[in-house]
Short mmCIF file of N, CA and C in Angstrom, two decimals:
data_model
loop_
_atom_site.label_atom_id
_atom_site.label_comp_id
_atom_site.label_asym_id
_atom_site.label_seq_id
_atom_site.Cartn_x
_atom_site.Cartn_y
_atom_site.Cartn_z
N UNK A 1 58.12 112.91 35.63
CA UNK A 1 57.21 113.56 36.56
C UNK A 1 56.14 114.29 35.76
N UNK A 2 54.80 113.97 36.20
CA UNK A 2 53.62 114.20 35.65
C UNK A 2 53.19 115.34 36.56
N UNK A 3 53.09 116.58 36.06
CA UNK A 3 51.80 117.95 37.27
C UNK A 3 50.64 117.33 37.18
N UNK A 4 49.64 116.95 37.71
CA UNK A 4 48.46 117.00 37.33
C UNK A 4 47.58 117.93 37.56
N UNK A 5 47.61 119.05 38.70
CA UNK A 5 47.06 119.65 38.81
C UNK A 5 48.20 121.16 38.66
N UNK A 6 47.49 122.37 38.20
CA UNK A 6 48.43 123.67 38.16
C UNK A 6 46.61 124.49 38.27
N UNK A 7 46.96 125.64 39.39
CA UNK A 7 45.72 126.23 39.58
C UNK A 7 45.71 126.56 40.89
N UNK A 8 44.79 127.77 41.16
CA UNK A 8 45.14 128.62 42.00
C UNK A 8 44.32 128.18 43.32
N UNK A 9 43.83 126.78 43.79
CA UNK A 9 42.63 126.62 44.84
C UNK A 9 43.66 125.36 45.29
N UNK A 10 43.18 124.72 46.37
CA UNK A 10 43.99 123.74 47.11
C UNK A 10 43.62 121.71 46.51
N UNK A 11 44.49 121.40 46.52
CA UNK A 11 44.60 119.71 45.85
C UNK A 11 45.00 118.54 46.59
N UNK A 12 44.79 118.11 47.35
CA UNK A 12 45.43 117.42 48.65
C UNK A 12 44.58 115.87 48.33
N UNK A 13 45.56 115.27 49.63
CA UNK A 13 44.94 114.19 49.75
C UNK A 13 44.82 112.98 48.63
N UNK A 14 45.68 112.41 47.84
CA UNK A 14 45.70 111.86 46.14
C UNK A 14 45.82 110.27 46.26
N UNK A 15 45.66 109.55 45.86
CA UNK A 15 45.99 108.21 45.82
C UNK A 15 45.60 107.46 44.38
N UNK A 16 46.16 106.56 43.93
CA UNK A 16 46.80 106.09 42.36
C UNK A 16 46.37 104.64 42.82
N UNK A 17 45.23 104.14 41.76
CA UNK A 17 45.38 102.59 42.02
C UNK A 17 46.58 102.38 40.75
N UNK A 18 46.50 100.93 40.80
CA UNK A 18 47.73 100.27 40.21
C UNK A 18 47.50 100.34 38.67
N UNK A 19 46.79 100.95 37.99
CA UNK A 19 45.56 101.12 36.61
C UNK A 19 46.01 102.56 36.31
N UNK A 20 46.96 103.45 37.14
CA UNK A 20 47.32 104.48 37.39
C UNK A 20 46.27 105.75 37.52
N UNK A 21 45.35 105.45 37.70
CA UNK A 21 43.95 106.69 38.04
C UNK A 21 44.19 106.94 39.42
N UNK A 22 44.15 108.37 39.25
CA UNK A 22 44.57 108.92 40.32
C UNK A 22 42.92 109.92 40.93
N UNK A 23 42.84 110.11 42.29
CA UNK A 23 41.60 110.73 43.11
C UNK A 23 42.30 111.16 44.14
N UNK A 24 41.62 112.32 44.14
CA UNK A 24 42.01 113.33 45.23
C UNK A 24 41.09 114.56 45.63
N UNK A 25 41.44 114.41 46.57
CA UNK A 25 40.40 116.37 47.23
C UNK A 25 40.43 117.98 46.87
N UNK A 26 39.32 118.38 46.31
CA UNK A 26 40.26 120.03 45.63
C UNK A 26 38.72 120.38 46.55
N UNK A 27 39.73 121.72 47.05
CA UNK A 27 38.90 122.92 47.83
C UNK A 27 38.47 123.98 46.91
N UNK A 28 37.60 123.87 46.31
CA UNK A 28 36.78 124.21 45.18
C UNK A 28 36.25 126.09 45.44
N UNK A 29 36.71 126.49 46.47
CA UNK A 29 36.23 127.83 46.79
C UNK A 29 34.95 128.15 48.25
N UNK A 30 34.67 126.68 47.81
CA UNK A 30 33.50 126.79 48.50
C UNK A 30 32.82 125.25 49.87
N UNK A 31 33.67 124.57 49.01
CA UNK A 31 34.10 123.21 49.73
C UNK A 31 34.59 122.24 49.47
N UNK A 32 34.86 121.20 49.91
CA UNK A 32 35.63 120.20 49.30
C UNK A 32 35.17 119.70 48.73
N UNK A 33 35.92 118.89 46.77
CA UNK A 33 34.96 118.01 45.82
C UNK A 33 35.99 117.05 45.77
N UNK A 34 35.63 115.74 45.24
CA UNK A 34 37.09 114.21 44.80
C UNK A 34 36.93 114.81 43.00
N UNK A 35 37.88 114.61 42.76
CA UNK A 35 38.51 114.35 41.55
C UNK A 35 39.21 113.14 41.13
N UNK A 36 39.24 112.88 39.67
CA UNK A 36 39.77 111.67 39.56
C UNK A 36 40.27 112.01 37.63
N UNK A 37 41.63 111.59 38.03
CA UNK A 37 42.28 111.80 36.55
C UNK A 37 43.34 110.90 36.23
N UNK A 38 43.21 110.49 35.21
CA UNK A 38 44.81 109.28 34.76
C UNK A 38 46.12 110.31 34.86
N UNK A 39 46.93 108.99 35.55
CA UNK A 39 47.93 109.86 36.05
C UNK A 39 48.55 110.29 34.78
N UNK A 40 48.64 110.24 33.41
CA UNK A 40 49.37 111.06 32.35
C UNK A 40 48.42 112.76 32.23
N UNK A 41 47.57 113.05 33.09
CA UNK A 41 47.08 114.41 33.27
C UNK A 41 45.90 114.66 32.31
N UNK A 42 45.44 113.41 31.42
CA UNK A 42 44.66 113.34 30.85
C UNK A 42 43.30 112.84 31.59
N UNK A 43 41.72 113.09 30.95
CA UNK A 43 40.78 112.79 31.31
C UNK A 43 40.33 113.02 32.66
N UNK A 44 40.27 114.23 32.86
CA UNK A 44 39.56 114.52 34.65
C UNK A 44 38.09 114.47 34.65
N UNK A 45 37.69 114.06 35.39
CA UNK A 45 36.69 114.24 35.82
C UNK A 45 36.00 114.61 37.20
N UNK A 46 35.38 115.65 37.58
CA UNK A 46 34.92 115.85 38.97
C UNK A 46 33.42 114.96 39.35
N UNK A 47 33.61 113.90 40.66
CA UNK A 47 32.79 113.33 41.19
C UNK A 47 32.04 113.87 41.57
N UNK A 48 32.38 115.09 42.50
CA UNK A 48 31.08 115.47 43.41
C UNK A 48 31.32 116.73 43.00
N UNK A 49 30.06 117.31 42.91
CA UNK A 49 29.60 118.90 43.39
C UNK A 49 28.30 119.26 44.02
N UNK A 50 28.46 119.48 45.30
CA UNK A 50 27.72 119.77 46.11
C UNK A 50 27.54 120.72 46.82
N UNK A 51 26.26 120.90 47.66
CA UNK A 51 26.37 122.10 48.72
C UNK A 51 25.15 121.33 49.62
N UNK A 52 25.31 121.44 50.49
CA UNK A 52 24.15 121.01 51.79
C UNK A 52 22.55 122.30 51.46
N UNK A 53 21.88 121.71 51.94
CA UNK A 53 20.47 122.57 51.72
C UNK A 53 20.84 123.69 52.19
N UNK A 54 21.55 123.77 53.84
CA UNK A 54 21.77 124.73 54.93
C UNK A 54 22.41 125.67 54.42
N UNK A 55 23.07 125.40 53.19
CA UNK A 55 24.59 126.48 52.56
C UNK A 55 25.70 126.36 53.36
N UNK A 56 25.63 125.00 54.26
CA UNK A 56 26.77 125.09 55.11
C UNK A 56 27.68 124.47 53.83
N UNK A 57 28.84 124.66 53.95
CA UNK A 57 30.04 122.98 53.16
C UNK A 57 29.43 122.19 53.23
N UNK A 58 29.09 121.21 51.77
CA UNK A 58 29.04 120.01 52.15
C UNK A 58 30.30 119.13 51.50
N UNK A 59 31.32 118.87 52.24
CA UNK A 59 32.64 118.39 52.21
C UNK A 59 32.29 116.85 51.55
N UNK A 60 33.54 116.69 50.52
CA UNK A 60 33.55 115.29 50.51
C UNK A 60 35.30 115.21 50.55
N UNK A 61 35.40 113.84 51.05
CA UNK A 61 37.20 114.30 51.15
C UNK A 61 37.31 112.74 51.35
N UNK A 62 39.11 112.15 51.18
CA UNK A 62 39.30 111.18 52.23
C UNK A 62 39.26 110.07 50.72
N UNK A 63 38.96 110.22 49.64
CA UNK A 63 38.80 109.16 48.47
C UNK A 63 39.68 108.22 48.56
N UNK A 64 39.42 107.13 48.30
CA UNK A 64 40.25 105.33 48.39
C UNK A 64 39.36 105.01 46.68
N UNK A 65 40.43 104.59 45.77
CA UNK A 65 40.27 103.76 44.32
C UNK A 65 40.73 102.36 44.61
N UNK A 66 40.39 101.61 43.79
CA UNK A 66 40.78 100.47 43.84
C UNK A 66 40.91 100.46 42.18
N UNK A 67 41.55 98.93 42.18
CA UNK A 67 42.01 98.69 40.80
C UNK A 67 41.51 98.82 39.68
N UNK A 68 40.24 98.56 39.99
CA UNK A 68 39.14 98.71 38.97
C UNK A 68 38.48 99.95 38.47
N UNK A 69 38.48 100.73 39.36
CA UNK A 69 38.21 102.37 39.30
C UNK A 69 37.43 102.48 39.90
N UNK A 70 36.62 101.82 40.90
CA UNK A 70 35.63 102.41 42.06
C UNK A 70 35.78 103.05 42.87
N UNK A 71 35.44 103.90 43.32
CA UNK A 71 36.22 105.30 44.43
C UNK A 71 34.78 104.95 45.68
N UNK A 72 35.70 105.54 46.80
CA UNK A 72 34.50 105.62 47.96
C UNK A 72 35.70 106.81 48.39
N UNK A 73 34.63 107.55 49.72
CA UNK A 73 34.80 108.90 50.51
C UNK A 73 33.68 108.86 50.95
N UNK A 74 34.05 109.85 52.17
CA UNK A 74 33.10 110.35 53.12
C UNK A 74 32.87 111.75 52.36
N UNK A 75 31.23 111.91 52.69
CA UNK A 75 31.05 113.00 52.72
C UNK A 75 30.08 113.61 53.82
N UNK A 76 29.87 114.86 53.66
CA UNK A 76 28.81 115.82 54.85
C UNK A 76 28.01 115.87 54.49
N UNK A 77 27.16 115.55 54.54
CA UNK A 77 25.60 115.69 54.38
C UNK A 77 24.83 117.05 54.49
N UNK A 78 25.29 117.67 55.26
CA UNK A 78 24.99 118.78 56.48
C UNK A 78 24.47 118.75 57.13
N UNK A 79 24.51 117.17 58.09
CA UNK A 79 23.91 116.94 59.43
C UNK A 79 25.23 116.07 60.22
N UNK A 80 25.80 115.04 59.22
CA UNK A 80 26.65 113.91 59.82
C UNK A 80 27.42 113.72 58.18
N UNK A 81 28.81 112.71 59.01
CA UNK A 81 29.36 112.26 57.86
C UNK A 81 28.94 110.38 57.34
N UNK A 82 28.81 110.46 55.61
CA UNK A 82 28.56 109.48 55.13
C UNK A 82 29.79 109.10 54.26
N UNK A 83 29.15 107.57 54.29
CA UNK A 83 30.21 106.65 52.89
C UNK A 83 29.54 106.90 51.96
N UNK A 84 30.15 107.29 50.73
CA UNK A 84 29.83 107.03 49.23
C UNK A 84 30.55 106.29 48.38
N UNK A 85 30.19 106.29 47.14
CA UNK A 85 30.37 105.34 46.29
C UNK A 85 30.44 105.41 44.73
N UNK A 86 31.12 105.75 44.03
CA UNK A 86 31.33 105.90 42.51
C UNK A 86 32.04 105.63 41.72
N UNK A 87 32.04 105.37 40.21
CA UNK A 87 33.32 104.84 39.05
C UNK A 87 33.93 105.96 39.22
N UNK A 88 35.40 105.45 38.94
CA UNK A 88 36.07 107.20 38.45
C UNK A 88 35.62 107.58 37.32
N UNK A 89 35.02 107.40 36.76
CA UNK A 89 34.13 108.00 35.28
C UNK A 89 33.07 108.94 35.80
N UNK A 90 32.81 108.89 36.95
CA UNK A 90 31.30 109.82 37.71
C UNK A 90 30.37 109.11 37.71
N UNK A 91 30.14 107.69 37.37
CA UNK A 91 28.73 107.16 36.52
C UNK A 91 28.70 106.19 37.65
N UNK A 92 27.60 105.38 38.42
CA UNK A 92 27.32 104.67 39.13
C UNK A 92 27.19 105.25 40.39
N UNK A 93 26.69 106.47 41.12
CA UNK A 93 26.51 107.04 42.49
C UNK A 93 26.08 106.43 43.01
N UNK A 94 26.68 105.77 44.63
CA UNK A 94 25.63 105.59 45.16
C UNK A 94 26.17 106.08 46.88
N UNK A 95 25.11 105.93 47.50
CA UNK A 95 25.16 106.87 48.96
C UNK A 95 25.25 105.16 49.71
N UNK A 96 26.41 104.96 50.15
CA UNK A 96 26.45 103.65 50.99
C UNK A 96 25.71 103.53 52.70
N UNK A 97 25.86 104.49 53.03
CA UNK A 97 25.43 104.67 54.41
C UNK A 97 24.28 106.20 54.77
N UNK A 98 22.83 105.94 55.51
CA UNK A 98 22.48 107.26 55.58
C UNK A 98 21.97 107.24 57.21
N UNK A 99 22.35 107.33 58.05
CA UNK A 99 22.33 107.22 59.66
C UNK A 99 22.30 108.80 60.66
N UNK A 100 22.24 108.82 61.05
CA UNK A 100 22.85 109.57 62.02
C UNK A 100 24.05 109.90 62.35
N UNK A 101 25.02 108.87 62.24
CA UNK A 101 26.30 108.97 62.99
C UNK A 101 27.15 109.47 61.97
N UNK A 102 27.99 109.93 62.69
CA UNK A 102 29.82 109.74 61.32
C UNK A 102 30.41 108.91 60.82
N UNK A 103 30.35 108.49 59.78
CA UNK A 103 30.60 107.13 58.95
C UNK A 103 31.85 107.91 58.45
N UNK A 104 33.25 107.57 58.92
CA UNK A 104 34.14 107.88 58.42
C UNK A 104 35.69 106.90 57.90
N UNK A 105 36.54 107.74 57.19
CA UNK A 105 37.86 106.86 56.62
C UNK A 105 37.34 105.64 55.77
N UNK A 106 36.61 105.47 54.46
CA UNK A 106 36.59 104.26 54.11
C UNK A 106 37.42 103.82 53.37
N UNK A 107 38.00 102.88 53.07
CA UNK A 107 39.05 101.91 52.03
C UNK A 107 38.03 101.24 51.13
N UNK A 108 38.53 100.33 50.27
CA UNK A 108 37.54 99.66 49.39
C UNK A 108 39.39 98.83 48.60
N UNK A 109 38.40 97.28 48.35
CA UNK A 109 39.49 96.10 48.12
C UNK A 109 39.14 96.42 46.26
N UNK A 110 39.83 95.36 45.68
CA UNK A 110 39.52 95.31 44.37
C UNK A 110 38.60 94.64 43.93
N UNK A 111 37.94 93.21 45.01
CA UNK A 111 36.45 93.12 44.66
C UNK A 111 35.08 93.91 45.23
N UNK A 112 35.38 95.01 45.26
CA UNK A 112 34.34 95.85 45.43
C UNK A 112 33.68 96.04 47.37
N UNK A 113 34.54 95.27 48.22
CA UNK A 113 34.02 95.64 49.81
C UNK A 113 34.71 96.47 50.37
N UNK A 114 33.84 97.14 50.86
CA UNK A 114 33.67 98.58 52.13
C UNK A 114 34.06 98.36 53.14
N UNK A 115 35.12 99.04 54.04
CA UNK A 115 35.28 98.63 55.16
C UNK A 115 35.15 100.74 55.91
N UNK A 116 35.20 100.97 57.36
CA UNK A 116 34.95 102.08 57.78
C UNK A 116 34.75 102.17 58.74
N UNK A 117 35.13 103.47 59.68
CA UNK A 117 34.74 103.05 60.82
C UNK A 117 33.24 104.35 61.00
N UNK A 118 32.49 103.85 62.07
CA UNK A 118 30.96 104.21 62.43
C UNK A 118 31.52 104.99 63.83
N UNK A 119 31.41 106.91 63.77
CA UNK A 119 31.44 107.12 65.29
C UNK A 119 30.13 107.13 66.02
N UNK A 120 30.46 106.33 67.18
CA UNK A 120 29.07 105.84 67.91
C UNK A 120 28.76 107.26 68.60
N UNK A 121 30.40 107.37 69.28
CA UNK A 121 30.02 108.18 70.34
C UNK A 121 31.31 108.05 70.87
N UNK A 122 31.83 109.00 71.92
CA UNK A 122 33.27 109.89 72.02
C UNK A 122 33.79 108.54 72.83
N UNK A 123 32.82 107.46 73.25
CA UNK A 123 33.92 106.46 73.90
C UNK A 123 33.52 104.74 72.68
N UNK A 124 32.82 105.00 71.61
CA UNK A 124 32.72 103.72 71.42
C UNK A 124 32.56 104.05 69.55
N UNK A 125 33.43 103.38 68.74
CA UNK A 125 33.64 103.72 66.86
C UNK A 125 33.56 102.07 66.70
N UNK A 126 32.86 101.99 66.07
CA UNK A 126 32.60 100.60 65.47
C UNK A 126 33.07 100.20 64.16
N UNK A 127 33.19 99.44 63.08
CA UNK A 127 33.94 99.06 61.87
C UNK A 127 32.89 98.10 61.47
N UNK A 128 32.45 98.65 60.35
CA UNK A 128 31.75 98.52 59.55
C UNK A 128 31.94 97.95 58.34
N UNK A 129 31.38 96.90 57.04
CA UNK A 129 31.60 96.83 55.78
C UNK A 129 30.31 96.49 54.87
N UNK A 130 30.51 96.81 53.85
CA UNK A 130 29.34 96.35 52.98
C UNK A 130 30.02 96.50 51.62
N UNK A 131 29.46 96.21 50.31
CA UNK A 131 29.71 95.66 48.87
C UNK A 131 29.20 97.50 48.43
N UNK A 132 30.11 97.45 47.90
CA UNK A 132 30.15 98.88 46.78
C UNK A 132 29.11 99.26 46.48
N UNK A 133 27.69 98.80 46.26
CA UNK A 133 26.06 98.76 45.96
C UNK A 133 25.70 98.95 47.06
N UNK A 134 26.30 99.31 48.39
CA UNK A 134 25.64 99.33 49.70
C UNK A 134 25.12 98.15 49.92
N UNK A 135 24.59 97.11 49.57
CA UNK A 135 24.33 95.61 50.34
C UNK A 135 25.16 95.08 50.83
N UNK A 136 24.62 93.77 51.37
CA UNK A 136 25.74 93.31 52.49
C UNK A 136 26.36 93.83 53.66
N UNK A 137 25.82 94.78 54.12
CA UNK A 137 25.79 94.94 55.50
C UNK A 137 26.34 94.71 56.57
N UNK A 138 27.53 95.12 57.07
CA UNK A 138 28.04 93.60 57.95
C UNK A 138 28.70 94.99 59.52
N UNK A 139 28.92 94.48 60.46
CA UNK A 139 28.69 95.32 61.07
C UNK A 139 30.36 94.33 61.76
N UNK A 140 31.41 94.67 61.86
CA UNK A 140 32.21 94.09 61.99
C UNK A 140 32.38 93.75 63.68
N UNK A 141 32.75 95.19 64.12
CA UNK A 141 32.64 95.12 65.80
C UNK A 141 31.81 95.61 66.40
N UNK A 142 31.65 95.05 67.60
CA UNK A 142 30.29 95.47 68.45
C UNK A 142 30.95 95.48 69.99
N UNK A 143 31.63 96.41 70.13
CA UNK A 143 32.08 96.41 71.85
C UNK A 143 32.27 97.98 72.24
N UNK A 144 32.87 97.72 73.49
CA UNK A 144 32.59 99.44 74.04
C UNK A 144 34.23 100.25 73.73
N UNK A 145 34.71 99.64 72.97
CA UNK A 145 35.96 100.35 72.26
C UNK A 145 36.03 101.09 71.56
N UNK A 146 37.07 101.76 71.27
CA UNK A 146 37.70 103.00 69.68
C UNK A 146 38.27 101.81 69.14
N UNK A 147 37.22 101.84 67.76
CA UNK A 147 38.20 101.08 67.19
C UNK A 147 38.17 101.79 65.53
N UNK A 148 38.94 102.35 65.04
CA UNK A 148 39.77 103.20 63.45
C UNK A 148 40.27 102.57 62.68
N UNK A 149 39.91 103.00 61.72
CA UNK A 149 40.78 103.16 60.87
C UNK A 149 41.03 101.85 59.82
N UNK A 150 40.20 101.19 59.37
CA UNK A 150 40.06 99.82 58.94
C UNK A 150 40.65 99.86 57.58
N UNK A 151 41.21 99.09 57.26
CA UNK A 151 42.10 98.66 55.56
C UNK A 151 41.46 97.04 55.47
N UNK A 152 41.15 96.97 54.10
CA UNK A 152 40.68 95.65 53.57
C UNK A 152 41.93 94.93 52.63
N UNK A 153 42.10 93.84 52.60
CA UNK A 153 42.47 93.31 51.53
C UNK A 153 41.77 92.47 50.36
N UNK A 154 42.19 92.36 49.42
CA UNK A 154 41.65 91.44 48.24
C UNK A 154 40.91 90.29 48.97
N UNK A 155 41.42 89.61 50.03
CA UNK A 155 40.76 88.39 50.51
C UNK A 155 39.54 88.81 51.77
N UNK A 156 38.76 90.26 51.37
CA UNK A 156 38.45 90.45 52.65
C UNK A 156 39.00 90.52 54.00
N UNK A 157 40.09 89.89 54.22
CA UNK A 157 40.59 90.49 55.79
C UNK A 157 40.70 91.93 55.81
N UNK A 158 40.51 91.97 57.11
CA UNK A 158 39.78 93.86 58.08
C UNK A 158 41.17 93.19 59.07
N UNK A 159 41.92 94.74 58.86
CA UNK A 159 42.61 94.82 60.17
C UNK A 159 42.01 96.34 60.59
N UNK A 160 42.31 96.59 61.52
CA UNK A 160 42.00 98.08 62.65
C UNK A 160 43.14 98.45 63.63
N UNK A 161 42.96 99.84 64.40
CA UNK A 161 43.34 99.83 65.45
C UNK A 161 42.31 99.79 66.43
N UNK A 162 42.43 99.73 67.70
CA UNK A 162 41.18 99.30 68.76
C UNK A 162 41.95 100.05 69.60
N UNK A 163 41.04 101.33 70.73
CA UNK A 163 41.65 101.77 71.80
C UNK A 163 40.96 101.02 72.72
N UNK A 164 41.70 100.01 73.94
CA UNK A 164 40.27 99.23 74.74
C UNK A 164 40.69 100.35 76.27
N UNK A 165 40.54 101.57 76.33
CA UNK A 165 40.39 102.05 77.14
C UNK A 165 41.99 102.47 78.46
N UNK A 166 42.96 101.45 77.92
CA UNK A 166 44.17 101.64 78.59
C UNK A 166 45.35 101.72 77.25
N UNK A 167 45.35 101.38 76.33
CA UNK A 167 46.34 101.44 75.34
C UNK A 167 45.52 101.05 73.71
N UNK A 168 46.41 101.07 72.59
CA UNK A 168 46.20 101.20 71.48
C UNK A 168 46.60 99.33 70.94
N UNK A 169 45.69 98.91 70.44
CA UNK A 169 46.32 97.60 69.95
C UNK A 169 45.55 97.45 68.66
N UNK A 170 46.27 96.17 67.89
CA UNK A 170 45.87 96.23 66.06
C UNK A 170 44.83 94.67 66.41
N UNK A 171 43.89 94.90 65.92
CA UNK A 171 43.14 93.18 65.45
C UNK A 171 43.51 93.28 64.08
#
Protein backbone atom coordinates (compact mmCIF):
# COMPACT_ATOMS: atom_id res chain seq x y z
CA UNK A 1 0.00 0.00 0.00
CA UNK A 2 1.17 3.24 -1.51
CA UNK A 3 -0.22 6.99 0.51
CA UNK A 4 -0.09 9.18 -2.18
CA UNK A 5 -1.39 11.95 -0.83
CA UNK A 6 -0.73 13.06 3.26
CA UNK A 7 -1.89 16.85 3.79
CA UNK A 8 -4.21 18.86 5.38
CA UNK A 9 -6.93 19.97 2.26
CA UNK A 10 -9.36 17.37 0.64
CA UNK A 11 -8.25 14.48 -2.30
CA UNK A 12 -11.17 12.69 -3.74
CA UNK A 13 -12.32 11.34 -6.69
CA UNK A 14 -8.83 9.12 -8.12
CA UNK A 15 -8.64 6.78 -10.94
CA UNK A 16 -5.30 4.67 -12.16
CA UNK A 17 -4.97 3.81 -15.84
CA UNK A 18 -3.39 0.43 -16.38
CA UNK A 19 0.38 2.44 -16.86
CA UNK A 20 -0.43 2.97 -13.11
CA UNK A 21 -0.79 7.03 -13.23
CA UNK A 22 -3.04 7.96 -11.08
CA UNK A 23 -5.57 11.62 -11.33
CA UNK A 24 -7.64 12.93 -9.00
CA UNK A 25 -9.45 16.12 -7.46
CA UNK A 26 -7.74 18.21 -4.51
CA UNK A 27 -9.76 21.12 -2.94
CA UNK A 28 -6.94 23.40 -3.06
CA UNK A 29 -8.41 26.03 -0.42
CA UNK A 30 -9.96 27.79 -2.86
CA UNK A 31 -11.33 25.35 -5.48
CA UNK A 32 -11.08 22.35 -7.07
CA UNK A 33 -7.63 21.40 -9.19
CA UNK A 34 -6.86 17.42 -11.08
CA UNK A 35 -3.71 16.11 -10.11
CA UNK A 36 -1.89 13.41 -11.56
CA UNK A 37 0.95 11.22 -9.97
CA UNK A 38 2.50 7.58 -10.56
CA UNK A 39 1.02 5.45 -8.33
CA UNK A 40 4.65 4.70 -6.46
CA UNK A 41 3.98 8.54 -5.04
CA UNK A 42 6.52 9.74 -7.26
CA UNK A 43 6.30 12.64 -9.93
CA UNK A 44 3.11 14.85 -9.26
CA UNK A 45 2.12 17.13 -11.15
CA UNK A 46 -0.86 19.72 -10.89
CA UNK A 47 -3.00 20.18 -14.21
CA UNK A 48 -5.04 22.96 -13.46
CA UNK A 49 -4.83 26.13 -11.49
CA UNK A 50 -7.39 28.35 -11.89
CA UNK A 51 -9.84 30.97 -10.79
CA UNK A 52 -12.78 32.38 -13.00
CA UNK A 53 -12.43 36.27 -13.81
CA UNK A 54 -15.66 36.67 -11.35
CA UNK A 55 -13.43 35.20 -8.26
CA UNK A 56 -16.16 32.80 -8.20
CA UNK A 57 -14.49 28.78 -8.04
CA UNK A 58 -13.49 27.83 -11.03
CA UNK A 59 -13.84 23.96 -10.30
CA UNK A 60 -12.30 21.33 -12.30
CA UNK A 61 -13.21 17.83 -11.04
CA UNK A 62 -14.51 14.40 -12.42
CA UNK A 63 -10.78 13.40 -14.30
CA UNK A 64 -10.90 10.02 -16.62
CA UNK A 65 -6.89 8.82 -17.83
CA UNK A 66 -6.53 6.50 -20.23
CA UNK A 67 -3.64 4.25 -20.95
CA UNK A 68 -1.62 6.49 -22.55
CA UNK A 69 -1.78 9.36 -20.07
CA UNK A 70 -4.37 11.68 -21.55
CA UNK A 71 -6.68 13.02 -18.88
CA UNK A 72 -10.09 14.86 -19.65
CA UNK A 73 -12.56 16.67 -16.83
CA UNK A 74 -15.01 19.07 -16.65
CA UNK A 75 -14.40 22.22 -15.64
CA UNK A 76 -16.29 25.82 -14.64
CA UNK A 77 -15.61 28.34 -16.58
CA UNK A 78 -17.58 30.75 -14.42
CA UNK A 79 -20.50 30.79 -16.59
CA UNK A 80 -21.16 26.85 -17.51
CA UNK A 81 -19.43 23.55 -17.29
CA UNK A 82 -16.74 22.42 -19.99
CA UNK A 83 -14.68 19.30 -21.34
CA UNK A 84 -11.00 19.57 -21.18
CA UNK A 85 -8.15 17.96 -22.22
CA UNK A 86 -4.43 17.23 -21.16
CA UNK A 87 -1.14 14.75 -20.84
CA UNK A 88 -0.66 13.81 -17.32
CA UNK A 89 2.66 15.62 -17.72
CA UNK A 90 0.47 19.15 -17.88
CA UNK A 91 1.76 19.65 -21.52
CA UNK A 92 -0.83 19.57 -24.40
CA UNK A 93 -4.06 21.82 -22.97
CA UNK A 94 -6.70 21.90 -24.71
CA UNK A 95 -10.42 23.29 -23.98
CA UNK A 96 -12.62 20.53 -25.92
CA UNK A 97 -15.94 22.20 -25.71
CA UNK A 98 -16.84 26.16 -25.29
CA UNK A 99 -20.90 26.55 -25.48
CA UNK A 100 -23.23 27.63 -23.28
CA UNK A 101 -24.44 24.54 -21.82
CA UNK A 102 -22.98 21.98 -19.15
CA UNK A 103 -20.74 19.69 -20.82
CA UNK A 104 -20.43 17.18 -18.17
CA UNK A 105 -18.90 13.43 -16.85
CA UNK A 106 -16.39 12.80 -19.67
CA UNK A 107 -14.54 9.30 -20.16
CA UNK A 108 -11.87 9.07 -22.84
CA UNK A 109 -10.84 5.35 -24.63
CA UNK A 110 -7.12 4.62 -25.20
CA UNK A 111 -7.27 5.90 -28.75
CA UNK A 112 -7.82 9.23 -27.73
CA UNK A 113 -12.17 9.69 -28.15
CA UNK A 114 -14.38 11.81 -25.97
CA UNK A 115 -17.52 10.74 -25.05
CA UNK A 116 -20.01 13.16 -22.45
CA UNK A 117 -22.99 14.10 -21.82
CA UNK A 118 -24.32 17.97 -23.05
CA UNK A 119 -27.13 19.43 -20.44
CA UNK A 120 -29.61 20.83 -22.87
CA UNK A 121 -32.03 21.56 -20.45
CA UNK A 122 -33.88 20.00 -17.21
CA UNK A 123 -35.89 17.64 -19.69
CA UNK A 124 -33.42 16.88 -22.59
CA UNK A 125 -28.93 15.81 -21.99
CA UNK A 126 -27.56 14.78 -25.13
CA UNK A 127 -24.10 12.55 -25.57
CA UNK A 128 -21.66 13.87 -27.23
CA UNK A 129 -17.94 12.77 -28.65
CA UNK A 130 -15.00 14.15 -30.29
CA UNK A 131 -10.94 13.16 -30.58
CA UNK A 132 -8.81 14.48 -27.66
CA UNK A 133 -7.72 17.71 -30.08
CA UNK A 134 -11.40 18.64 -29.90
CA UNK A 135 -12.06 17.64 -33.71
CA UNK A 136 -14.36 15.32 -34.84
CA UNK A 137 -17.32 16.43 -33.51
CA UNK A 138 -19.95 13.99 -33.36
CA UNK A 139 -23.06 14.66 -31.62
CA UNK A 140 -24.24 11.14 -30.63
CA UNK A 141 -28.05 11.65 -29.61
CA UNK A 142 -30.52 13.96 -30.70
CA UNK A 143 -34.00 13.26 -28.96
CA UNK A 144 -36.14 14.74 -26.21
CA UNK A 145 -34.56 12.37 -23.51
CA UNK A 146 -32.03 12.27 -20.31
CA UNK A 147 -29.63 10.60 -21.57
CA UNK A 148 -25.95 10.26 -18.87
CA UNK A 149 -23.45 9.23 -18.28
CA UNK A 150 -21.57 7.77 -21.41
CA UNK A 151 -18.37 5.20 -21.14
CA UNK A 152 -16.37 4.51 -24.39
CA UNK A 153 -14.51 1.57 -25.26
CA UNK A 154 -11.23 0.94 -27.22
CA UNK A 155 -13.52 0.08 -30.26
CA UNK A 156 -15.44 3.30 -29.92
CA UNK A 157 -18.72 1.79 -28.71
CA UNK A 158 -20.86 4.54 -26.44
CA UNK A 159 -23.10 2.92 -24.08
CA UNK A 160 -25.44 5.45 -21.79
CA UNK A 161 -28.28 5.55 -19.62
CA UNK A 162 -31.45 7.26 -21.34
CA UNK A 163 -34.45 8.49 -19.09
CA UNK A 164 -37.36 8.38 -22.01
CA UNK A 165 -39.68 10.06 -19.66
CA UNK A 166 -41.39 6.83 -17.87
CA UNK A 167 -38.30 4.72 -16.74
CA UNK A 168 -34.45 4.42 -16.96
CA UNK A 169 -33.03 2.16 -19.82
CA UNK A 170 -29.15 1.47 -21.14
CA UNK A 171 -28.45 1.92 -25.20
Amino acid sequence: VVQITDNQIYDFQPEINDNGRIVWTRFDGKDLEIYSENSDGTNIVQITNNEAASGLPRDDCWAHINNPGRIVWMGFDGNDWEIYSANSDGTGFTQITNDSYDDEYPRINNTGRIVWHKFRSTTNTEIYSANQDGSGLVRITNNSYQDYYPQINNWNKITWMSFDGSDWEIY
